[in-house]
CSV table of C-alpha atoms in Angstrom, one decimal:
chain,number,residue,atom,x,y,z
A,1,UNK,CA,8.7,25.0,-23.8
A,2,UNK,CA,8.4,22.9,-20.7
A,3,UNK,CA,4.8,22.0,-21.6
A,4,UNK,CA,5.9,21.0,-25.1
A,5,UNK,CA,8.6,18.7,-23.8
A,6,UNK,CA,6.1,17.1,-21.4
A,7,UNK,CA,3.6,16.6,-24.3
A,8,UNK,CA,6.3,15.0,-26.5
A,9,UNK,CA,7.5,12.8,-23.7
A,10,UNK,CA,4.1,11.5,-22.9
A,11,UNK,CA,3.3,10.9,-26.5
A,12,UNK,CA,6.7,9.1,-26.9
A,13,UNK,CA,6.0,6.7,-24.0
A,14,UNK,CA,2.5,5.9,-25.3
A,15,UNK,CA,3.9,5.3,-28.8
A,16,UNK,CA,6.7,3.1,-27.3
A,17,UNK,CA,4.1,1.0,-25.5
A,18,UNK,CA,1.9,0.6,-28.6
A,19,UNK,CA,4.8,-0.5,-30.8
A,20,UNK,CA,6.1,-2.9,-28.1
A,21,UNK,CA,2.7,-4.4,-27.7
A,22,UNK,CA,2.5,-5.2,-31.4
A,23,UNK,CA,6.0,-6.5,-31.4
A,24,UNK,CA,5.7,-8.8,-28.4
A,25,UNK,CA,2.1,-10.0,-28.3
A,26,UNK,CA,2.7,-13.4,-26.6
A,27,UNK,CA,4.9,-11.9,-23.9
A,28,UNK,CA,2.5,-9.1,-23.3
A,29,UNK,CA,-0.4,-11.6,-22.9
A,30,UNK,CA,1.6,-13.6,-20.3
A,31,UNK,CA,2.5,-10.4,-18.3
A,32,UNK,CA,-1.1,-9.2,-18.5
A,33,UNK,CA,-2.4,-12.6,-17.3
A,34,UNK,CA,0.1,-12.6,-14.4
A,35,UNK,CA,-1.2,-9.1,-13.4
A,36,UNK,CA,-4.8,-10.3,-13.6
A,37,UNK,CA,-4.1,-13.4,-11.5
A,38,UNK,CA,-2.5,-11.3,-8.8
A,39,UNK,CA,-5.4,-8.8,-8.7
A,40,UNK,CA,-8.2,-11.4,-9.2
A,41,UNK,CA,-6.9,-13.9,-6.6
A,42,UNK,CA,-5.1,-11.8,-4.0
A,43,UNK,CA,-5.4,-8.0,-4.1
A,44,UNK,CA,-9.2,-7.7,-4.6
A,45,UNK,CA,-10.4,-10.1,-2.0
A,46,UNK,CA,-7.8,-9.0,0.6
A,47,UNK,CA,-8.6,-5.3,0.2
A,48,UNK,CA,-12.3,-5.2,-0.4
A,49,UNK,CA,-13.4,-6.1,3.2
A,50,UNK,CA,-11.1,-3.4,4.6
A,51,UNK,CA,-12.4,-0.8,2.2
A,52,UNK,CA,-16.0,-1.5,2.9
A,53,UNK,CA,-15.5,-1.7,6.6
A,54,UNK,CA,-13.6,1.6,6.6
A,55,UNK,CA,-16.4,3.3,4.6
A,56,UNK,CA,-19.0,2.1,7.2
A,57,UNK,CA,-16.8,3.2,10.2
A,58,UNK,CA,-16.4,6.7,8.7
A,59,UNK,CA,-20.1,7.0,7.9
A,60,UNK,CA,-21.2,5.9,11.3
A,61,UNK,CA,-18.8,8.2,13.1
A,62,UNK,CA,-16.6,5.5,14.6
A,63,UNK,CA,-13.5,7.0,13.1
A,64,UNK,CA,-14.3,10.4,14.6
A,65,UNK,CA,-14.7,8.6,18.0
A,66,UNK,CA,-11.3,7.0,17.6
A,67,UNK,CA,-9.8,10.4,16.5
A,68,UNK,CA,-10.9,12.1,19.8
A,69,UNK,CA,-9.4,9.3,21.9
A,70,UNK,CA,-6.1,9.1,20.1
A,71,UNK,CA,-5.6,12.9,19.6
A,72,UNK,CA,-3.2,13.1,22.6
A,73,UNK,CA,-1.0,10.4,21.0
A,74,UNK,CA,-1.0,11.2,17.3
A,75,UNK,CA,-0.7,15.0,17.6
A,76,UNK,CA,2.6,15.1,19.7
A,77,UNK,CA,4.1,12.1,17.8
A,78,UNK,CA,3.2,12.7,14.2
A,79,UNK,CA,1.4,16.1,14.3
A,80,UNK,CA,-1.8,14.7,12.8
A,81,UNK,CA,-5.3,14.4,14.3
A,82,UNK,CA,-6.3,11.3,16.2
A,83,UNK,CA,-8.2,9.9,13.2
A,84,UNK,CA,-4.7,9.3,11.7
A,85,UNK,CA,-4.4,6.3,14.2
A,86,UNK,CA,-7.3,4.6,12.3
A,87,UNK,CA,-5.6,5.2,8.9
A,88,UNK,CA,-2.3,4.0,10.2
A,89,UNK,CA,-3.7,0.8,11.7
A,90,UNK,CA,-5.8,0.0,8.6
A,91,UNK,CA,-2.9,0.7,6.3
A,92,UNK,CA,-0.7,-1.8,8.1
A,93,UNK,CA,-3.4,-4.4,8.3
A,94,UNK,CA,-4.6,-4.3,4.7
A,95,UNK,CA,-1.6,-3.0,2.9
A,96,UNK,CA,-1.1,-0.4,0.2
A,97,UNK,CA,-2.8,1.7,-1.1
A,98,UNK,CA,-5.3,1.6,1.8
A,99,UNK,CA,-3.5,4.4,3.6
A,100,UNK,CA,-3.9,6.7,0.6
A,101,UNK,CA,-7.6,5.7,0.1
A,102,UNK,CA,-8.5,6.4,3.7
A,103,UNK,CA,-6.5,9.6,3.9
A,104,UNK,CA,-8.2,10.9,0.8
A,105,UNK,CA,-11.6,9.9,2.2
A,106,UNK,CA,-11.0,11.8,5.5
A,107,UNK,CA,-9.7,14.8,3.6
A,108,UNK,CA,-13.0,14.8,1.6
A,109,UNK,CA,-14.8,14.6,5.0
A,110,UNK,CA,-12.7,17.7,6.1
A,111,UNK,CA,-11.4,15.8,9.1
A,112,UNK,CA,-7.9,16.6,7.9
A,113,UNK,CA,-6.3,19.8,6.6
A,114,UNK,CA,-4.3,19.6,3.4
A,115,UNK,CA,-0.9,19.6,5.2
A,116,UNK,CA,-2.1,17.0,7.7
A,117,UNK,CA,-3.3,14.8,4.9
A,118,UNK,CA,0.1,15.0,3.2
A,119,UNK,CA,1.8,14.1,6.4
A,120,UNK,CA,-0.5,11.2,7.1
A,121,UNK,CA,-0.4,9.7,3.6
A,122,UNK,CA,3.4,9.7,3.8
A,123,UNK,CA,3.6,7.0,6.5
A,124,UNK,CA,0.3,5.1,6.4
A,125,UNK,CA,1.0,3.2,3.2
A,126,UNK,CA,2.6,-0.1,4.1
A,127,UNK,CA,2.8,-3.7,3.0
A,128,UNK,CA,0.5,-6.0,5.0
A,129,UNK,CA,2.1,-8.7,7.2
A,130,UNK,CA,0.6,-11.5,5.0
A,131,UNK,CA,2.6,-10.3,2.0
A,132,UNK,CA,5.8,-9.8,3.9
A,133,UNK,CA,5.8,-13.0,5.9
A,134,UNK,CA,3.9,-15.4,3.7
A,135,UNK,CA,4.5,-14.3,0.1
A,136,UNK,CA,8.1,-12.9,0.4
A,137,UNK,CA,9.7,-14.7,3.3
A,138,UNK,CA,8.0,-18.1,3.2
A,139,UNK,CA,7.0,-18.2,-0.4
A,140,UNK,CA,10.3,-16.9,-1.9
A,141,UNK,CA,12.9,-17.5,0.7
A,142,UNK,CA,11.3,-20.4,2.6
A,143,UNK,CA,12.2,-18.8,5.9
A,144,UNK,CA,9.6,-17.3,8.2
A,145,UNK,CA,12.2,-15.9,10.5
A,146,UNK,CA,13.3,-13.5,7.8
A,147,UNK,CA,9.7,-12.3,7.6
A,148,UNK,CA,10.0,-11.1,11.2
A,149,UNK,CA,13.1,-9.1,10.4
A,150,UNK,CA,11.5,-7.6,7.3
A,151,UNK,CA,8.3,-6.7,9.1
A,152,UNK,CA,10.1,-5.0,12.0
A,153,UNK,CA,12.3,-3.0,9.6
A,154,UNK,CA,9.3,-2.1,7.4
A,155,UNK,CA,6.9,-0.9,10.1
A,156,UNK,CA,9.6,0.7,12.3
A,157,UNK,CA,10.9,2.6,9.3
A,158,UNK,CA,7.4,3.8,8.5
A,159,UNK,CA,7.0,5.1,12.1
A,160,UNK,CA,10.3,7.0,11.8
A,161,UNK,CA,9.1,8.5,8.5
A,162,UNK,CA,6.0,9.8,10.3
A,163,UNK,CA,8.1,11.4,13.1
A,164,UNK,CA,10.3,13.1,10.4
A,165,UNK,CA,7.3,14.3,8.4
A,166,UNK,CA,5.7,15.9,11.5
A,167,UNK,CA,7.9,18.9,10.8
A,168,UNK,CA,6.6,19.2,7.2
A,169,UNK,CA,4.6,22.3,6.7
A,170,UNK,CA,5.0,23.3,10.4
A,171,UNK,CA,4.6,27.0,9.6
A,172,UNK,CA,1.2,26.4,8.1
A,173,UNK,CA,-1.9,27.3,10.1
A,174,UNK,CA,-3.9,24.1,10.7
A,175,UNK,CA,-7.6,24.6,11.3
A,176,UNK,CA,-8.3,21.0,12.5
A,177,UNK,CA,-5.9,21.3,15.5
A,178,UNK,CA,-7.8,20.5,18.7
A,179,UNK,CA,-7.0,22.6,21.8
A,180,UNK,CA,-8.2,20.0,24.3
A,181,UNK,CA,-5.8,17.0,24.3
A,182,UNK,CA,-7.3,15.2,27.3
A,183,UNK,CA,-8.8,11.8,26.7
A,184,UNK,CA,-12.5,12.0,27.1
A,185,UNK,CA,-14.8,9.1,26.2
A,186,UNK,CA,-17.9,11.4,26.7
A,187,UNK,CA,-16.6,13.9,24.1
A,188,UNK,CA,-15.7,11.0,21.8
A,189,UNK,CA,-19.2,9.7,22.0
A,190,UNK,CA,-20.6,13.2,21.3
A,191,UNK,CA,-18.4,13.4,18.2
A,192,UNK,CA,-19.6,10.0,17.0
A,193,UNK,CA,-23.3,11.0,17.5
A,194,UNK,CA,-22.8,14.3,15.7
A,195,UNK,CA,-21.0,12.7,12.7
A,196,UNK,CA,-23.7,10.1,12.3
A,197,UNK,CA,-26.5,12.7,12.4
A,198,UNK,CA,-24.7,14.7,9.7
A,199,UNK,CA,-24.9,11.8,7.3
A,200,UNK,CA,-28.6,11.7,6.4
A,201,UNK,CA,-28.3,8.6,4.1
A,202,UNK,CA,-30.3,5.5,5.2
A,203,UNK,CA,-28.3,2.4,6.1
A,204,UNK,CA,-29.0,0.7,2.8
A,205,UNK,CA,-27.6,3.7,0.9
A,206,UNK,CA,-24.5,3.9,3.1
A,207,UNK,CA,-23.9,0.1,2.6
A,208,UNK,CA,-24.5,0.3,-1.1
A,209,UNK,CA,-22.2,3.3,-1.5
A,210,UNK,CA,-19.5,1.5,0.5
A,211,UNK,CA,-19.6,-1.5,-1.8
A,212,UNK,CA,-19.7,0.4,-5.1
A,213,UNK,CA,-17.0,2.9,-4.1
A,214,UNK,CA,-14.7,0.1,-2.9
A,215,UNK,CA,-15.2,-1.9,-6.0
A,216,UNK,CA,-14.6,1.1,-8.3
A,217,UNK,CA,-11.3,1.8,-6.4
A,218,UNK,CA,-10.2,-1.8,-6.7
A,219,UNK,CA,-11.0,-1.8,-10.4
A,220,UNK,CA,-8.7,1.1,-10.8
A,221,UNK,CA,-6.0,-0.6,-8.8
A,222,UNK,CA,-6.4,-3.7,-10.9
A,223,UNK,CA,-5.8,-1.6,-14.0
A,224,UNK,CA,-2.6,-0.2,-12.7
A,225,UNK,CA,-1.3,-3.7,-11.6
A,226,UNK,CA,-1.9,-5.1,-15.1
A,227,UNK,CA,-0.4,-2.0,-16.8
A,228,UNK,CA,2.8,-2.1,-14.8
A,229,UNK,CA,3.1,-5.8,-15.1
A,230,UNK,CA,3.1,-5.4,-18.9
A,231,UNK,CA,5.3,-2.3,-18.9
A,232,UNK,CA,8.0,-3.9,-16.7
A,233,UNK,CA,8.0,-6.9,-19.1
A,234,UNK,CA,8.4,-4.6,-22.1
A,235,UNK,CA,11.3,-2.7,-20.6
A,236,UNK,CA,13.1,-6.0,-20.1
A,237,UNK,CA,12.3,-7.3,-23.6
A,238,UNK,CA,13.6,-4.2,-25.4
A,239,UNK,CA,16.8,-4.1,-23.2
A,240,UNK,CA,16.0,-0.8,-21.4
A,241,UNK,CA,16.0,-2.6,-18.0
A,242,UNK,CA,19.6,-3.9,-18.5
A,243,UNK,CA,20.8,-0.4,-19.5
A,244,UNK,CA,19.2,1.3,-16.5
A,245,UNK,CA,20.2,-1.5,-14.2
A,246,UNK,CA,23.8,-0.9,-15.2
A,247,UNK,CA,23.6,2.6,-13.6
A,248,UNK,CA,22.0,1.2,-10.6
A,249,UNK,CA,24.8,-1.4,-10.3
A,250,UNK,CA,27.3,1.4,-10.0
A,251,UNK,CA,25.3,2.9,-7.1
A,252,UNK,CA,25.0,-0.5,-5.3
A,253,UNK,CA,28.7,-1.1,-5.7
A,254,UNK,CA,29.5,2.3,-4.2
A,255,UNK,CA,27.3,1.4,-1.2
A,256,UNK,CA,29.1,-1.9,-0.7
A,257,UNK,CA,26.3,-4.0,-2.1
A,258,UNK,CA,26.6,-6.7,-4.8
A,259,UNK,CA,26.0,-5.2,-8.3
A,260,UNK,CA,24.4,-8.5,-9.3
A,261,UNK,CA,21.3,-7.3,-7.4
A,262,UNK,CA,20.9,-4.3,-9.7
A,263,UNK,CA,18.5,-5.9,-12.2
A,264,UNK,CA,16.3,-7.6,-9.6
A,265,UNK,CA,16.2,-4.4,-7.6
A,266,UNK,CA,15.3,-2.4,-10.8
A,267,UNK,CA,12.4,-4.8,-11.4
A,268,UNK,CA,11.4,-4.3,-7.8
A,269,UNK,CA,11.3,-0.5,-8.2
A,270,UNK,CA,8.5,-1.1,-10.6
A,271,UNK,CA,6.7,-4.2,-9.2
A,272,UNK,CA,7.5,-5.4,-5.7
A,273,UNK,CA,6.4,-9.0,-6.1
A,274,UNK,CA,8.5,-9.6,-9.2
A,275,UNK,CA,11.5,-7.9,-7.7
A,276,UNK,CA,11.3,-9.9,-4.5
A,277,UNK,CA,11.1,-13.1,-6.4
A,278,UNK,CA,14.2,-12.2,-8.6
A,279,UNK,CA,16.2,-11.2,-5.5
A,280,UNK,CA,15.4,-14.5,-3.8
A,281,UNK,CA,16.6,-16.4,-6.9
A,282,UNK,CA,19.9,-14.6,-6.9
A,283,UNK,CA,22.5,-17.3,-5.7
A,284,UNK,CA,25.5,-15.0,-5.9
A,285,UNK,CA,24.7,-12.9,-3.0
A,286,UNK,CA,24.3,-13.4,0.8
A,287,UNK,CA,21.0,-13.3,2.6
A,288,UNK,CA,22.2,-10.2,4.4
A,289,UNK,CA,22.5,-8.1,1.3
A,290,UNK,CA,19.2,-9.6,-0.1
A,291,UNK,CA,17.4,-8.5,3.1
A,292,UNK,CA,18.7,-4.9,2.8
A,293,UNK,CA,17.6,-4.6,-0.9
A,294,UNK,CA,14.2,-6.2,-0.3
A,295,UNK,CA,13.7,-3.8,2.7
A,296,UNK,CA,14.3,-0.9,0.4
A,297,UNK,CA,11.9,-2.0,-2.4
A,298,UNK,CA,9.2,-2.9,0.1
A,299,UNK,CA,9.5,0.6,1.6
A,300,UNK,CA,9.7,2.3,-1.8
A,301,UNK,CA,6.3,0.7,-2.7
A,302,UNK,CA,7.2,0.4,-6.4
A,303,UNK,CA,6.0,2.6,-9.2
A,304,UNK,CA,2.9,0.5,-9.6
A,305,UNK,CA,1.7,1.2,-6.1
A,306,UNK,CA,2.8,4.9,-6.4
A,307,UNK,CA,0.7,5.3,-9.5
A,308,UNK,CA,-2.3,3.9,-7.7
A,309,UNK,CA,-1.7,6.4,-4.8
A,310,UNK,CA,-1.3,9.3,-7.3
A,311,UNK,CA,-4.6,8.4,-8.9
A,312,UNK,CA,-6.4,8.3,-5.6
A,313,UNK,CA,-4.8,11.6,-4.4
A,314,UNK,CA,-5.7,13.2,-7.7
A,315,UNK,CA,-9.4,13.3,-6.5
A,316,UNK,CA,-8.3,15.7,-3.7
A,317,UNK,CA,-6.0,18.6,-3.2
A,318,UNK,CA,-3.3,16.3,-1.5
A,319,UNK,CA,0.0,16.6,-3.3
A,320,UNK,CA,1.9,13.6,-4.5
A,321,UNK,CA,5.4,15.1,-3.9
A,322,UNK,CA,5.6,14.6,-0.1
A,323,UNK,CA,4.5,11.0,-0.4
A,324,UNK,CA,7.2,10.3,-3.0
A,325,UNK,CA,9.8,11.9,-0.8
A,326,UNK,CA,8.7,9.8,2.1
A,327,UNK,CA,9.0,6.7,0.1
A,328,UNK,CA,12.7,7.4,-0.5
A,329,UNK,CA,13.1,8.2,3.2
A,330,UNK,CA,11.3,5.1,4.2
A,331,UNK,CA,13.6,3.0,1.9
A,332,UNK,CA,16.7,4.4,3.5
A,333,UNK,CA,15.4,3.8,7.1
A,334,UNK,CA,14.2,0.3,6.3
A,335,UNK,CA,17.5,-0.6,4.7
A,336,UNK,CA,19.6,0.7,7.5
A,337,UNK,CA,17.4,-1.1,10.1
A,338,UNK,CA,17.8,-4.3,8.1
A,339,UNK,CA,21.6,-3.9,8.2
A,340,UNK,CA,21.6,-3.2,12.0
A,341,UNK,CA,19.0,-5.7,13.1
A,342,UNK,CA,20.0,-8.6,10.8
A,343,UNK,CA,22.2,-10.2,13.5
A,344,UNK,CA,19.9,-9.8,16.6
A,345,UNK,CA,16.6,-10.5,14.9
A,346,UNK,CA,17.8,-13.2,12.4
A,347,UNK,CA,21.2,-14.8,13.0
A,348,UNK,CA,20.8,-15.0,16.7
A,349,UNK,CA,17.3,-16.5,16.4
A,350,UNK,CA,18.8,-19.1,14.0
A,351,UNK,CA,21.5,-20.0,16.5
A,352,UNK,CA,18.8,-20.5,19.2
A,353,UNK,CA,17.2,-23.2,17.0
A,354,UNK,CA,14.9,-21.7,14.4
A,355,UNK,CA,15.1,-23.6,11.2
A,356,UNK,CA,14.2,-22.7,7.6
A,357,UNK,CA,10.8,-23.7,6.5
A,358,UNK,CA,10.7,-25.9,3.4
A,359,UNK,CA,8.7,-25.1,0.3
A,360,UNK,CA,6.4,-28.1,0.9
A,361,UNK,CA,5.5,-27.9,4.6
A,362,UNK,CA,4.5,-31.2,6.3
A,363,UNK,CA,0.8,-31.4,7.2
A,364,UNK,CA,1.5,-31.9,10.9
A,365,UNK,CA,3.5,-28.6,11.1
A,366,UNK,CA,1.9,-26.1,8.7
A,367,UNK,CA,2.8,-22.5,8.6
A,368,UNK,CA,-0.3,-20.3,9.4
A,369,UNK,CA,0.9,-17.4,7.2
A,370,UNK,CA,1.4,-19.6,4.2
A,371,UNK,CA,-1.9,-21.4,4.8
A,372,UNK,CA,-3.7,-18.0,5.0
A,373,UNK,CA,-2.1,-17.0,1.6
A,374,UNK,CA,-3.1,-20.3,0.0
A,375,UNK,CA,-6.6,-20.0,1.3
A,376,UNK,CA,-6.9,-16.4,0.0
A,377,UNK,CA,-5.6,-17.5,-3.4
A,378,UNK,CA,-8.0,-20.4,-3.6
A,379,UNK,CA,-11.1,-18.4,-2.5
A,380,UNK,CA,-10.1,-15.1,-4.0
A,381,UNK,CA,-11.5,-15.5,-7.5
A,382,UNK,CA,-14.9,-16.5,-6.1
A,383,UNK,CA,-15.0,-13.5,-3.7
A,384,UNK,CA,-14.0,-11.2,-6.6
A,385,UNK,CA,-16.7,-12.5,-8.9
A,386,UNK,CA,-19.4,-12.3,-6.2
A,387,UNK,CA,-18.3,-8.7,-5.3
A,388,UNK,CA,-18.3,-7.5,-8.9
A,389,UNK,CA,-21.7,-9.1,-9.4
A,390,UNK,CA,-23.1,-7.5,-6.2
A,391,UNK,CA,-21.7,-4.0,-7.2
A,392,UNK,CA,-23.2,-4.4,-10.7
A,393,UNK,CA,-26.6,-5.3,-9.2
A,394,UNK,CA,-26.6,-2.3,-6.8
A,395,UNK,CA,-25.7,0.1,-9.7
A,396,UNK,CA,-28.4,-1.5,-12.0
A,397,UNK,CA,-31.1,-1.2,-9.3
A,398,UNK,CA,-30.2,2.4,-8.6
A,399,UNK,CA,-30.3,3.3,-12.2
A,400,UNK,CA,-33.7,1.6,-12.6
A,401,UNK,CA,-35.2,3.4,-9.6
A,402,UNK,CA,-33.7,6.7,-10.8
A,403,UNK,CA,-35.2,6.3,-14.3
A,404,UNK,CA,-38.6,5.3,-12.8
A,405,UNK,CA,-38.9,8.6,-11.0
A,406,UNK,CA,-37.7,10.8,-13.8
């Protein structure tokens, strides 16, 4: 019976999307174009260097080297191996879903047990600082100081999630636990050398695999971004968003937050960028409540990012459930931190003389975060096109060589 209900539900959702696409072709095209622009100009060029670099570092044993050195820190704090420090740092620097991608990769390398991987993925998926400070704070709110508050709440909340998740699966026997927790550069170098020797691929093959695997992952991510951009728009057009936002308004009112933020927050639960923009345009609420709600949706990741993570984890035995639970926990932590730290990290800084940053910054006083975002958006399409062409060339050459020797 449960299986039949699932089949009918999935078929119903697919039928709804098909009918809505036919009914709203122009709006669908606009939403699809918006998703493509986001992926083409920002997501692909910002994530590709991190993905390729991570693949190379794993292949050459550098991640194993880092794991041995950071074992005494990561094991007591988060109950994961030292290689988790690499995933955590890369996840914060490059943004979601890098944490899931690298965790899955290390699980495939058997450097993590299943439980350790589920712990690690729960707190290594974070928004990158460029998005929080440049896109959300400066781009939407025109206030870089708000970005400091949001970033501190976001990353501190993530660390608290990691500490909480260390108790997840504590009764499970973990084969990757290291007995020696002393820092030893000699042992770390030994592990690096052994890992490199195990990978018998030549350098050209390793580099080619890194490029093609990264591009394939980013193509999948782009598909999800476009899909959820369209799906969110269709929910709004048919009125479902307003209905569900009404229920969310009741919850917000019970928590002492303005119900006017219900619809923007509902949009943010699906797609973070759209939700953040709508929250910033809400003139009926204070910045204090806006910061709390944005902190939650940044931590929740949005269903679009969660779908990307689920697709990546599906290639391994890592379960999605612990990650989803951690997103709710992260949202609660980040929101509470925003409420607590709003005065010391934002209001007090304003009193000391920090001013809001206008939309059009003067050339003599540019904001480096906004400049970086604009540079990425201007060069992003060229980088994306070049990378796709390079990946296609590598795949074509490999197929040609393979057919030659068959």
